[in-house]
């Protein structure tokens, strides 16, 4: 079991950057696939990025080239660096994780549900 807690959200102008952090508690973290989701008002939750226990990453198209996911299991932290933010990036952002066994390999971000999810952090991008 893991517990997740996001931080780092806020309001930023279009074109700006934010780095979200997620504090992770639990054991055998390398066996967990971790990722980031977001949900805008009135829209379905959207998977953005995943990172497996070995550090391999995957992104949905809307995040490629702008967002970077990283993890440091020793420090128990997951991050999402977001650059060139757009008003359509406004949403609640969630850190998610799921036990996947040895290697913590991840499914595609678009279909990665994540058994565990943090309470979320709000990101607002103004034009």
Short mmCIF file of C-alpha atoms in Angstrom, two decimals:
data_model
loop_
_atom_site.label_atom_id
_atom_site.label_comp_id
_atom_site.label_asym_id
_atom_site.label_seq_id
_atom_site.Cartn_x
_atom_site.Cartn_y
_atom_site.Cartn_z
CA UNK A 1 0.00 0.00 0.00
CA UNK A 2 1.17 3.55 -0.72
CA UNK A 3 -0.05 6.97 0.31
CA UNK A 4 0.31 9.92 -2.01
CA UNK A 5 0.22 13.67 -1.41
CA UNK A 6 0.63 16.26 -4.13
CA UNK A 7 1.99 19.79 -3.84
CA UNK A 8 3.20 22.58 -6.08
CA UNK A 9 0.02 23.60 -7.83
CA UNK A 10 -0.98 27.21 -8.28
CA UNK A 11 -1.82 29.90 -10.78
CA UNK A 12 0.52 30.71 -13.65
CA UNK A 13 0.30 32.70 -16.87
CA UNK A 14 0.20 30.96 -20.20
CA UNK A 15 3.69 30.06 -21.34
CA UNK A 16 4.89 29.66 -17.78
CA UNK A 17 6.13 26.62 -15.88
CA UNK A 18 5.22 24.70 -12.76
CA UNK A 19 6.70 21.67 -11.05
CA UNK A 20 4.34 19.40 -9.19
CA UNK A 21 5.63 17.09 -6.48
CA UNK A 22 4.13 14.01 -4.90
CA UNK A 23 5.32 12.65 -1.57
CA UNK A 24 5.07 8.86 -1.60
CA UNK A 25 4.96 6.64 1.44
CA UNK A 26 5.11 2.87 1.33
CA UNK A 27 7.54 0.03 0.73
CA UNK A 28 8.97 -1.68 -2.37
CA UNK A 29 8.29 1.45 -4.41
CA UNK A 30 10.25 0.11 -7.38
CA UNK A 31 7.45 -2.40 -7.90
CA UNK A 32 4.93 0.37 -8.48
CA UNK A 33 4.07 2.06 -11.72
CA UNK A 34 3.53 5.75 -10.97
CA UNK A 35 1.97 8.50 -12.98
CA UNK A 36 0.04 11.73 -13.20
CA UNK A 37 -3.59 12.27 -14.10
CA UNK A 38 -5.60 15.44 -14.39
CA UNK A 39 -9.27 16.31 -14.44
CA UNK A 40 -10.75 19.57 -15.65
CA UNK A 41 -14.24 20.66 -14.60
CA UNK A 42 -16.88 18.83 -16.59
CA UNK A 43 -14.35 16.53 -18.24
CA UNK A 44 -13.22 12.95 -17.72
CA UNK A 45 -10.01 12.20 -15.85
CA UNK A 46 -7.06 12.09 -18.26
CA UNK A 47 -3.87 10.08 -17.88
CA UNK A 48 -0.84 12.22 -18.71
CA UNK A 49 2.36 10.33 -18.02
CA UNK A 50 3.75 7.19 -16.42
CA UNK A 51 7.11 6.08 -15.11
CA UNK A 52 8.05 2.52 -14.24
CA UNK A 53 10.34 1.23 -11.53
CA UNK A 54 13.32 1.41 -13.86
CA UNK A 55 12.66 5.01 -14.84
CA UNK A 56 11.16 4.42 -18.29
CA UNK A 57 8.61 7.08 -19.13
CA UNK A 58 5.62 7.45 -21.42
CA UNK A 59 3.38 10.42 -22.22
CA UNK A 60 0.11 11.11 -23.92
CA UNK A 61 0.34 13.32 -26.98
CA UNK A 62 -0.82 16.49 -25.20
CA UNK A 63 2.04 16.17 -22.69
CA UNK A 64 4.88 15.17 -24.99
CA UNK A 65 7.63 17.76 -25.26
CA UNK A 66 6.12 19.96 -22.52
CA UNK A 67 5.85 17.74 -19.44
CA UNK A 68 8.54 15.62 -17.79
CA UNK A 69 7.83 12.96 -15.19
CA UNK A 70 10.52 11.77 -12.79
CA UNK A 71 10.78 9.67 -9.66
CA UNK A 72 13.29 9.26 -6.86
CA UNK A 73 12.32 6.22 -4.83
CA UNK A 74 15.07 6.81 -2.28
CA UNK A 75 13.65 10.27 -1.57
CA UNK A 76 10.11 8.96 -1.99
CA UNK A 77 9.09 11.64 -4.44
CA UNK A 78 7.43 11.79 -7.83
CA UNK A 79 7.52 14.99 -9.87
CA UNK A 80 5.94 16.48 -12.97
CA UNK A 81 7.77 19.38 -14.60
CA UNK A 82 5.35 21.33 -16.79
CA UNK A 83 6.56 23.90 -19.32
CA UNK A 84 4.84 26.06 -21.93
CA UNK A 85 1.58 25.84 -20.02
CA UNK A 86 -1.67 26.61 -21.79
CA UNK A 87 -5.07 27.65 -20.44
CA UNK A 88 -6.39 24.21 -21.43
CA UNK A 89 -3.94 22.68 -18.93
CA UNK A 90 -6.09 24.10 -16.13
CA UNK A 91 -7.23 21.13 -14.03
CA UNK A 92 -6.84 19.26 -10.78
CA UNK A 93 -3.67 17.18 -11.02
CA UNK A 94 -3.38 13.83 -9.28
CA UNK A 95 -0.45 11.59 -8.47
CA UNK A 96 -1.34 7.91 -9.00
CA UNK A 97 0.34 4.58 -8.36
CA UNK A 98 -0.32 0.90 -8.82
CA UNK A 99 1.55 -2.20 -7.70
CA UNK A 100 2.81 -4.02 -10.80
CA UNK A 101 5.35 -6.45 -9.40
CA UNK A 102 9.01 -6.73 -10.31
CA UNK A 103 10.11 -3.74 -12.37
CA UNK A 104 6.92 -1.85 -11.81
CA UNK A 105 6.19 -1.85 -15.54
CA UNK A 106 3.45 0.48 -16.71
CA UNK A 107 0.59 0.21 -19.17
CA UNK A 108 0.06 3.07 -21.62
CA UNK A 109 -0.70 6.35 -19.81
CA UNK A 110 -4.09 6.68 -21.44
CA UNK A 111 -5.27 3.40 -19.89
CA UNK A 112 -3.35 3.52 -16.60
CA UNK A 113 -5.98 3.83 -13.86
CA UNK A 114 -3.74 3.75 -10.80
CA UNK A 115 -5.06 1.90 -7.75
CA UNK A 116 -3.85 4.65 -5.41
CA UNK A 117 -4.42 8.37 -5.91
CA UNK A 118 -3.55 11.50 -3.96
CA UNK A 119 -6.06 14.24 -3.05
CA UNK A 120 -4.86 16.43 -5.92
CA UNK A 121 -3.39 19.87 -6.46
CA UNK A 122 -5.04 22.59 -8.54
CA UNK A 123 -3.27 24.12 -11.52
CA UNK A 124 -4.76 27.22 -13.11
CA UNK A 125 -3.27 28.72 -16.28
CA UNK A 126 -4.43 32.21 -17.18
CA UNK A 127 -4.25 33.75 -20.64
#
